[in-house]
Amino acid sequence: MKPNVFMIPASAPFAETLARGLVVRTGADSDPLSLANLTIFLPTRRAARTLSETFARVLGGAALLPSVQPLGDADEDEFLFDLSAGQLTLPPAISPIRRVLLLATMVQHWDQQRRDGRMSFAQAVAFARPLASFLDEVETQGANLDDVQNLAEGNLAQHWDQVKEFLLLLRNHWPKLLEAERAMNPAARRNLALRAIASRLRKHPPPGLIVAAGSTGSIPATAELLSTIARLPNGLIVLPGLDTDLDEASWSNLDAGHPQFGMKQLLQRIDVLRADVANFEPVSRMTARERVLREVLRPAPTTDAWRAIAERGAEEIADGLRGLSLVEAAQPAEEAATIALILRESLDTPECRAALVTPDRPLARRVAAELGRWNIAIDDSAGRPLANTSPGAFLCLFAEAAAAKFAPVPLLALLKHPLAAGGQKPADFRRRVRQLDRLCLRGPRPNPGLAGIRAAITAALREAHERDRRYEIERIAEVAYWFQALSRILEPLGDAFANPRASISEILGAHVTAAEALASTDAERGDSSLWRGDAGEAATRFIFELEQAVDALPQIESSSYPILFRALAEERAVRPSYGPHPRLAILGPLEARLQSFDVLVLGGLNEGTWPSSTAADPWLSRPMRVQLGLESPERRIGLAAHDFAMLAATPRVILTRSQKVDGSPTVASRWVQRLEQFAMGLGIAAGLKSEVPYAEFAGRRDEPPAAPKRMARPSPRPPVAARPRSLSVTEIESWLRDPYAIYAKHVLRLSPLDPLDAEIGPLERGSAIHKALEIFVKEFGDNLPPDAELKLIQIADDVFAAANLPRAALALWRPRFLKAARWFVTEEHVRRPQILRSHLEIKGQRRFAGPGGEFILRGRADRVDLLRGGRAVIIDYKTGRLPSGSQVKVLLSPQLPLEGAILAGGGFPDIEAIAGAGLMYIRFGGGNEPGEVRAIPDAPALIVKAEEKLRERVDDFDDETTPYWPRLIPYRADEPGEYDHLSRVREWSFIGWEEAEE
């Protein structure tokens, strides 16, 4: 019999048109009970819900609604059709998590046999995901895995033989695993179910009308079901957006990327001619917009038809462009703000419904956040990844902290999470975590594990006692007691990661138990707070499914667990249980199918995003895909183009894109490029420009009402009594270059925090070398032994060992030290005959009278050599670069001259006052030049000048009107200082930093 195939044009509201037509066909307008015998198959669950709501709205009164069944489509997460009514008995579909884990186990086993087991389980999972997708594609398209055996022959590259061997795992080993699981692949089960339903309908058709609507039939099994329904006496199918007026030349030249290619392929599969497809509503006509989109997306071989359009005039095309506009934003944040502004504007029109449709999930989340400016709560229908929710992030952070042996950064990230409370009041717990961070864990990373953290707390307490810091002593003691209790919560999971290999189920059990204990508060158990709300319920289901999926799996590397857990949690979507916004929506292209809106924003229209890029198949070349019977990658572009054409036919559509993403220029979507070129060729490109400059308005959303005044450079002027009366010789240089740093440190008493996990770098290297040289000179100050070089190296090794320096640092430092030690001993042999006695690491001070009272200059000299003839030389050891001669001459590096002033005033104990001492730098390097000795010329005069300049500066800053300017003479304009964020340099300096004004 002739198949009953109809179409609804893209410009018509599909759900409403379908509901009205079915009401007329069933007589439901006069008999509300007649719809009860109607069965409708739709592609997605959302489409089924939309149609049910539309029926209720069209009928307007009480009625029995038809049976609406979602079939599932190529992009659906799972097969949605209910098999209970079909009385079909099939094994269950294997869970997605279980399948990935079993495939990963299979891949890792293959690797152990093939490559001596170099692949971790986390790497195996990365291979398992595309393998699962490939398996779904093969079964969906009806290809035969046996044909893989014949691939990679002839003129194909030899390395494909290895890929073939890998893919044959799916044929040779995967069916056995499935059989042991008593489960089926989801795609295979869906195909069997669809074909069984088609067979049942052919043999026992139900009495009522059967309708399949909205499906593109991209799955061959779905196309078979559609063909069956179309040929039933009481069956019909309704296609979305079939272009029945496209000329035959274009129809014959359709490529896989054209929006009508899928429709053509479906008609071929169900053996129906395009001419036999009728309009579902006889009065339906193609709108001017649809004609514009047809021409814009016309196949390349027939674009010569554009000339005829140009000759006839562009009036019809211009009419089709009315209501269609393009907005190009500078970057994604501006695009999101623009879209949010458009959606917000639509709410000013009563009963207007608007939506953003985009496959770009980050853009969707940005728009939802931007709408929060107007207190508009809206959710992305695709949901949020579980790993990005509060309980999901908490669980991921816990696993990563334990795997990292509770190193400071991942440990603090876990403990600072809002869910972490450890059985205490959350506020008290947060305070202890901040104290642990600030007082105990700053600086180089402690030893691994909780024992290392406890040792770091003990070391911090010892240092606080040594410096007599009573406030810190009390707080660190409280932290030590608190951390002992916290360790009992953390230790079980840490122990689970202690072994290099462990079973996933064991780690997962310890993980959940520890997470619930850490999430407990003084008023609530962790198993209540952790699993609360939509995200908590999704996390509960995820943990349950993961527990089921890891059953009887072999042990894995413990280090792979946190990677695996986060990867699986990122794939799980969390959707809100409450209803969406009544008039606004954020949808993906699949979810937007069959829905209609008054205002539609199609966002993220860049190549690689919409349409997505046709990345190279990780397994097969294009000829191999053809040989295996798989469709080309461009097939997905054709499906995306059909979605775009259907959505763009809405009366008012705004297309948006970002010109740059992450600082890199983007390429507009091929559909946007075609639209622009087509309109430009007809001279009507101006019609694409939005009448309202949304992007400009969005860009000005944060501008103040008046032009902002640039912040003046800070100039704090504390009272003289609050100003420091004592500085070290190294702080004098900071006083010259950045007075604000002295103000922040000594007046505000703010000290910069050391970084967490600080690298062992030049500071630690310099301290260790200074200590080694000090010990060497003290021990062998009178005469050098024959093996002086070896003695110095042995002393350095002892100092390095006592400092507990990492082996990686020593591997770099020690060879350099050996080279420099040889040079240093040679120099000592040359200088020793002139030296009577050396004083090492000697502290001293010099007092000066000032208008505000006595000022004390403090200093520690690395070495003071008393020479024969009553002379002296002050030496400063350097392990890095030396100050330039000009810096020393103009006293921008005044450390040595000021130490000379202390010596001239008799400020060093056990050394009499010596005026005019020599000043010398000794650079202990170890590079191409192992070392350098540089004496400062005209040292006596420089010492006198340094003392005079210091007196003048003391007098200046004892004047309350003298400000502490920031960054007067910085080392480099692009090198930040420790207190630049406090002085807000970037707010008052045009380049971020600025030299002093004369």
GROMACS .gro file of N, CA and C in nm, residues 92-182:
model
  273
   92PRO      N    1   1.933  -0.710   2.998
   92PRO     CA    2   1.946  -0.566   3.022
   92PRO      C    3   2.068  -0.510   2.949
   93ALA      N    4   2.062  -0.382   2.922
   93ALA     CA    5   2.179  -0.314   2.864
   93ALA      C    6   2.284  -0.296   2.972
   94ILE      N    7   2.407  -0.322   2.937
   94ILE     CA    8   2.516  -0.304   3.033
   94ILE      C    9   2.526  -0.156   3.069
   95SER      N   10   2.552  -0.127   3.195
   95SER     CA   11   2.559   0.013   3.238
   95SER      C   12   2.680   0.080   3.173
   96PRO      N   13   2.670   0.208   3.141
   96PRO     CA   14   2.782   0.277   3.074
   96PRO      C   15   2.912   0.269   3.155
   97ILE      N   16   2.902   0.284   3.288
   97ILE     CA   17   3.024   0.280   3.369
   97ILE      C   18   3.086   0.142   3.365
   98ARG      N   19   3.003   0.038   3.382
   98ARG     CA   20   3.053  -0.099   3.381
   98ARG      C   21   3.119  -0.129   3.248
   99ARG      N   22   3.059  -0.084   3.139
   99ARG     CA   23   3.116  -0.112   3.007
   99ARG      C   24   3.253  -0.049   2.992
  100VAL      N   25   3.265   0.078   3.032
  100VAL     CA   26   3.395   0.146   3.020
  100VAL      C   27   3.501   0.075   3.103
  101LEU      N   28   3.464   0.035   3.226
  101LEU     CA   29   3.561  -0.030   3.313
  101LEU      C   30   3.602  -0.167   3.260
  102LEU      N   31   3.507  -0.242   3.208
  102LEU     CA   32   3.541  -0.372   3.152
  102LEU      C   33   3.627  -0.358   3.026
  103LEU      N   34   3.592  -0.261   2.942
  103LEU     CA   35   3.676  -0.237   2.824
  103LEU      C   36   3.817  -0.194   2.864
  104ALA      N   37   3.827  -0.110   2.968
  104ALA     CA   38   3.959  -0.067   3.014
  104ALA      C   39   4.039  -0.186   3.067
  105THR      N   40   3.972  -0.276   3.139
  105THR     CA   41   4.040  -0.396   3.188
  105THR      C   42   4.090  -0.480   3.072
  106MET      N   43   4.007  -0.494   2.970
  106MET     CA   44   4.046  -0.571   2.851
  106MET      C   45   4.165  -0.506   2.781
  107VAL      N   46   4.162  -0.372   2.767
  107VAL     CA   47   4.270  -0.300   2.702
  107VAL      C   48   4.400  -0.314   2.781
  108GLN      N   49   4.392  -0.300   2.913
  108GLN     CA   50   4.512  -0.311   2.994
  108GLN      C   51   4.570  -0.452   2.988
  109HIS      N   52   4.483  -0.552   2.985
  109HIS     CA   53   4.531  -0.691   2.972
  109HIS      C   54   4.602  -0.710   2.838
  110TRP      N   55   4.544  -0.654   2.732
  110TRP     CA   56   4.608  -0.662   2.601
  110TRP      C   57   4.744  -0.593   2.604
  111ASP      N   58   4.752  -0.479   2.672
  111ASP     CA   59   4.879  -0.406   2.679
  111ASP      C   60   4.984  -0.487   2.756
  112GLN      N   61   4.944  -0.555   2.861
  112GLN     CA   62   5.038  -0.635   2.938
  112GLN      C   63   5.096  -0.748   2.855
  113GLN      N   64   5.016  -0.802   2.765
  113GLN     CA   65   5.065  -0.909   2.680
  113GLN      C   66   5.144  -0.856   2.561
  114ARG      N   67   5.106  -0.735   2.516
  114ARG     CA   68   5.165  -0.680   2.393
  114ARG      C   69   5.285  -0.591   2.420
  115ARG      N   70   5.281  -0.513   2.530
  115ARG     CA   71   5.386  -0.412   2.551
  115ARG      C   72   5.439  -0.413   2.694
  116ASP      N   73   5.434  -0.525   2.759
  116ASP     CA   74   5.491  -0.538   2.893
  116ASP      C   75   5.424  -0.449   2.996
  117GLY      N   76   5.297  -0.417   2.976
  117GLY     CA   77   5.219  -0.350   3.079
  117GLY      C   78   5.262  -0.209   3.111
  118ARG      N   79   5.287  -0.127   3.012
  118ARG     CA   80   5.326   0.012   3.038
  118ARG      C   81   5.206   0.105   3.056
  119MET      N   82   5.086   0.056   3.029
  119MET     CA   83   4.967   0.140   3.032
  119MET      C   84   4.900   0.133   3.169
  120SER      N   85   4.874   0.249   3.229
  120SER     CA   86   4.802   0.253   3.356
  120SER      C   87   4.653   0.233   3.330
  121PHE      N   88   4.579   0.207   3.437
  121PHE     CA   89   4.436   0.186   3.420
  121PHE      C   90   4.367   0.315   3.375
  122ALA      N   91   4.413   0.429   3.424
  122ALA     CA   92   4.356   0.557   3.381
  122ALA      C   93   4.378   0.578   3.232
  123GLN      N   94   4.495   0.539   3.180
  123GLN     CA   95   4.519   0.549   3.036
  123GLN      C   96   4.431   0.450   2.961
  124ALA      N   97   4.412   0.332   3.019
  124ALA     CA   98   4.325   0.233   2.954
  124ALA      C   99   4.182   0.284   2.944
  125VAL      N  100   4.135   0.355   3.047
  125VAL     CA  101   4.000   0.412   3.042
  125VAL      C  102   3.991   0.516   2.930
  126ALA      N  103   4.098   0.593   2.910
  126ALA     CA  104   4.098   0.692   2.802
  126ALA      C  105   4.083   0.623   2.666
  127PHE      N  106   4.136   0.502   2.652
  127PHE     CA  107   4.116   0.425   2.528
  127PHE      C  108   3.978   0.360   2.525
  128ALA      N  109   3.927   0.323   2.641
  128ALA     CA  110   3.800   0.250   2.646
  128ALA      C  111   3.684   0.336   2.599
  129ARG      N  112   3.686   0.466   2.630
  129ARG     CA  113   3.573   0.551   2.590
  129ARG      C  114   3.555   0.556   2.439
  130PRO      N  115   3.659   0.589   2.362
  130PRO     CA  116   3.637   0.588   2.216
  130PRO      C  117   3.609   0.448   2.161
  131LEU      N  118   3.659   0.345   2.230
  131LEU     CA  119   3.625   0.209   2.187
  131LEU      C  120   3.475   0.184   2.203
  132ALA      N  121   3.419   0.228   2.316
  132ALA     CA  122   3.276   0.212   2.338
  132ALA      C  123   3.196   0.290   2.233
  133SER      N  124   3.240   0.411   2.201
  133SER     CA  125   3.171   0.491   2.097
  133SER      C  126   3.180   0.421   1.962
  134PHE      N  127   3.297   0.364   1.931
  134PHE     CA  128   3.313   0.293   1.805
  134PHE      C  129   3.221   0.172   1.799
  135LEU      N  130   3.211   0.101   1.911
  135LEU     CA  131   3.123  -0.016   1.916
  135LEU      C  132   2.978   0.025   1.894
  136ASP      N  133   2.936   0.136   1.956
  136ASP     CA  134   2.799   0.185   1.935
  136ASP      C  135   2.776   0.221   1.790
  137GLU      N  136   2.875   0.288   1.728
  137GLU     CA  137   2.859   0.329   1.589
  137GLU      C  138   2.849   0.208   1.497
  138VAL      N  139   2.933   0.108   1.521
  138VAL     CA  140   2.930  -0.013   1.437
  138VAL      C  141   2.794  -0.080   1.448
  139GLU      N  142   2.742  -0.094   1.569
  139GLU     CA  143   2.615  -0.165   1.587
  139GLU      C  144   2.498  -0.079   1.539
  140THR      N  145   2.507   0.052   1.556
  140THR     CA  146   2.400   0.139   1.509
  140THR      C  147   2.388   0.135   1.357
  141GLN      N  148   2.504   0.139   1.287
  141GLN     CA  149   2.502   0.141   1.142
  141GLN      C  150   2.492   0.002   1.081
  142GLY      N  151   2.490  -0.102   1.166
  142GLY     CA  152   2.476  -0.238   1.115
  142GLY      C  153   2.600  -0.291   1.048
  143ALA      N  154   2.718  -0.238   1.083
  143ALA     CA  155   2.842  -0.289   1.027
  143ALA      C  156   2.879  -0.420   1.096
  144ASN      N  157   2.972  -0.492   1.035
  144ASN     CA  158   3.013  -0.623   1.086
  144ASN      C  159   3.158  -0.614   1.132
  145LEU      N  160   3.182  -0.646   1.258
  145LEU     CA  161   3.318  -0.640   1.310
  145LEU      C  162   3.409  -0.744   1.244
  146ASP      N  163   3.352  -0.848   1.187
  146ASP     CA  164   3.436  -0.946   1.117
  146ASP      C  165   3.511  -0.882   1.000
  147ASP      N  166   3.452  -0.775   0.945
  147ASP     CA  167   3.517  -0.708   0.832
  147ASP      C  168   3.642  -0.632   0.873
  148VAL      N  169   3.659  -0.608   1.003
  148VAL     CA  170   3.781  -0.539   1.049
  148VAL      C  171   3.904  -0.620   1.009
  149GLN      N  172   3.889  -0.754   1.002
  149GLN     CA  173   4.001  -0.842   0.969
  149GLN      C  174   4.060  -0.808   0.833
  150ASN      N  175   3.976  -0.759   0.741
  150ASN     CA  176   4.022  -0.732   0.605
  150ASN      C  177   4.071  -0.590   0.584
  151LEU      N  178   4.073  -0.510   0.691
  151LEU     CA  179   4.120  -0.373   0.678
  151LEU      C  180   4.272  -0.368   0.681
  152ALA      N  181   4.325  -0.251   0.650
  152ALA     CA  182   4.470  -0.226   0.656
  152ALA      C  183   4.546  -0.318   0.562
  153GLU      N  184   4.492  -0.337   0.442
  153GLU     CA  185   4.561  -0.416   0.342
  153GLU      C  186   4.587  -0.331   0.219
  154GLY      N  187   4.667  -0.383   0.130
  154GLY     CA  188   4.691  -0.314   0.005
  154GLY      C  189   4.771  -0.187   0.025
  155ASN      N  190   4.717  -0.074  -0.021
  155ASN     CA  191   4.791   0.051  -0.020
  155ASN      C  192   4.775   0.129   0.109
  156LEU      N  193   4.712   0.071   0.211
  156LEU     CA  194   4.696   0.141   0.337
  156LEU      C  195   4.824   0.128   0.419
  157ALA      N  196   4.845   0.224   0.508
  157ALA     CA  197   4.968   0.228   0.586
  157ALA      C  198   4.980   0.104   0.675
  158GLN      N  199   5.104   0.060   0.694
  158GLN     CA  200   5.127  -0.063   0.769
  158GLN      C  201   5.090  -0.047   0.916
  159HIS      N  202   5.103   0.076   0.970
  159HIS     CA  203   5.076   0.092   1.114
  159HIS      C  204   4.928   0.068   1.146
  160TRP      N  205   4.841   0.068   1.043
  160TRP     CA  206   4.700   0.037   1.069
  160TRP      C  207   4.682  -0.107   1.113
  161ASP      N  208   4.781  -0.193   1.086
  161ASP     CA  209   4.772  -0.331   1.132
  161ASP      C  210   4.763  -0.336   1.284
  162GLN      N  211   4.833  -0.243   1.351
  162GLN     CA  212   4.827  -0.239   1.497
  162GLN      C  213   4.688  -0.195   1.543
  163VAL      N  214   4.629  -0.098   1.472
  163VAL     CA  215   4.493  -0.055   1.506
  163VAL      C  216   4.396  -0.169   1.484
  164LYS      N  217   4.414  -0.244   1.376
  164LYS     CA  218   4.326  -0.357   1.348
  164LYS      C  219   4.335  -0.459   1.461
  165GLU      N  220   4.455  -0.487   1.506
  165GLU     CA  221   4.472  -0.581   1.617
  165GLU      C  222   4.398  -0.533   1.741
  166PHE      N  223   4.404  -0.402   1.763
  166PHE     CA  224   4.339  -0.345   1.881
  166PHE      C  225   4.187  -0.355   1.868
  167LEU      N  226   4.133  -0.322   1.749
  167LEU     CA  227   3.988  -0.325   1.730
  167LEU      C  228   3.933  -0.467   1.733
  168LEU      N  229   4.014  -0.562   1.697
  168LEU     CA  230   3.967  -0.699   1.699
  168LEU      C  231   3.942  -0.751   1.840
  169LEU      N  232   3.989  -0.677   1.939
  169LEU     CA  233   3.953  -0.712   2.077
  169LEU      C  234   3.802  -0.710   2.095
  170LEU      N  235   3.735  -0.614   2.026
  170LEU     CA  236   3.590  -0.604   2.038
  170LEU      C  237   3.521  -0.727   1.978
  171ARG      N  238   3.582  -0.784   1.875
  171ARG     CA  239   3.521  -0.901   1.813
  171ARG      C  240   3.556  -1.029   1.888
  172ASN      N  241   3.679  -1.041   1.934
  172ASN     CA  242   3.726  -1.168   1.989
  172ASN      C  243   3.702  -1.183   2.138
  173HIS      N  244   3.705  -1.073   2.213
  173HIS     CA  245   3.701  -1.084   2.359
  173HIS      C  246   3.578  -1.018   2.422
  174TRP      N  247   3.532  -0.909   2.362
  174TRP     CA  248   3.421  -0.836   2.424
  174TRP      C  249   3.292  -0.919   2.433
  175PRO      N  250   3.254  -0.995   2.331
  175PRO     CA  251   3.131  -1.076   2.343
  175PRO      C  252   3.137  -1.174   2.461
  176LYS      N  253   3.256  -1.229   2.490
  176LYS     CA  254   3.266  -1.321   2.604
  176LYS      C  255   3.242  -1.248   2.736
  177LEU      N  256   3.296  -1.126   2.745
  177LEU     CA  257   3.273  -1.048   2.867
  177LEU      C  258   3.126  -1.014   2.883
  178LEU      N  259   3.059  -0.978   2.772
  178LEU     CA  260   2.916  -0.947   2.778
  178LEU      C  261   2.835  -1.069   2.818
  179GLU      N  262   2.873  -1.183   2.765
  179GLU     CA  263   2.802  -1.305   2.800
  179GLU      C  264   2.815  -1.337   2.948
  180ALA      N  265   2.934  -1.315   3.001
  180ALA     CA  266   2.954  -1.337   3.145
  180ALA      C  267   2.873  -1.238   3.227
  181GLU      N  268   2.852  -1.120   3.173
  181GLU     CA  269   2.774  -1.017   3.242
  181GLU      C  270   2.623  -1.039   3.227
  182ARG      N  271   2.584  -1.127   3.131
  182ARG     CA  272   2.443  -1.149   3.100
  182ARG      C  273   2.375  -1.016   3.063
   0.00000   0.00000   0.00000
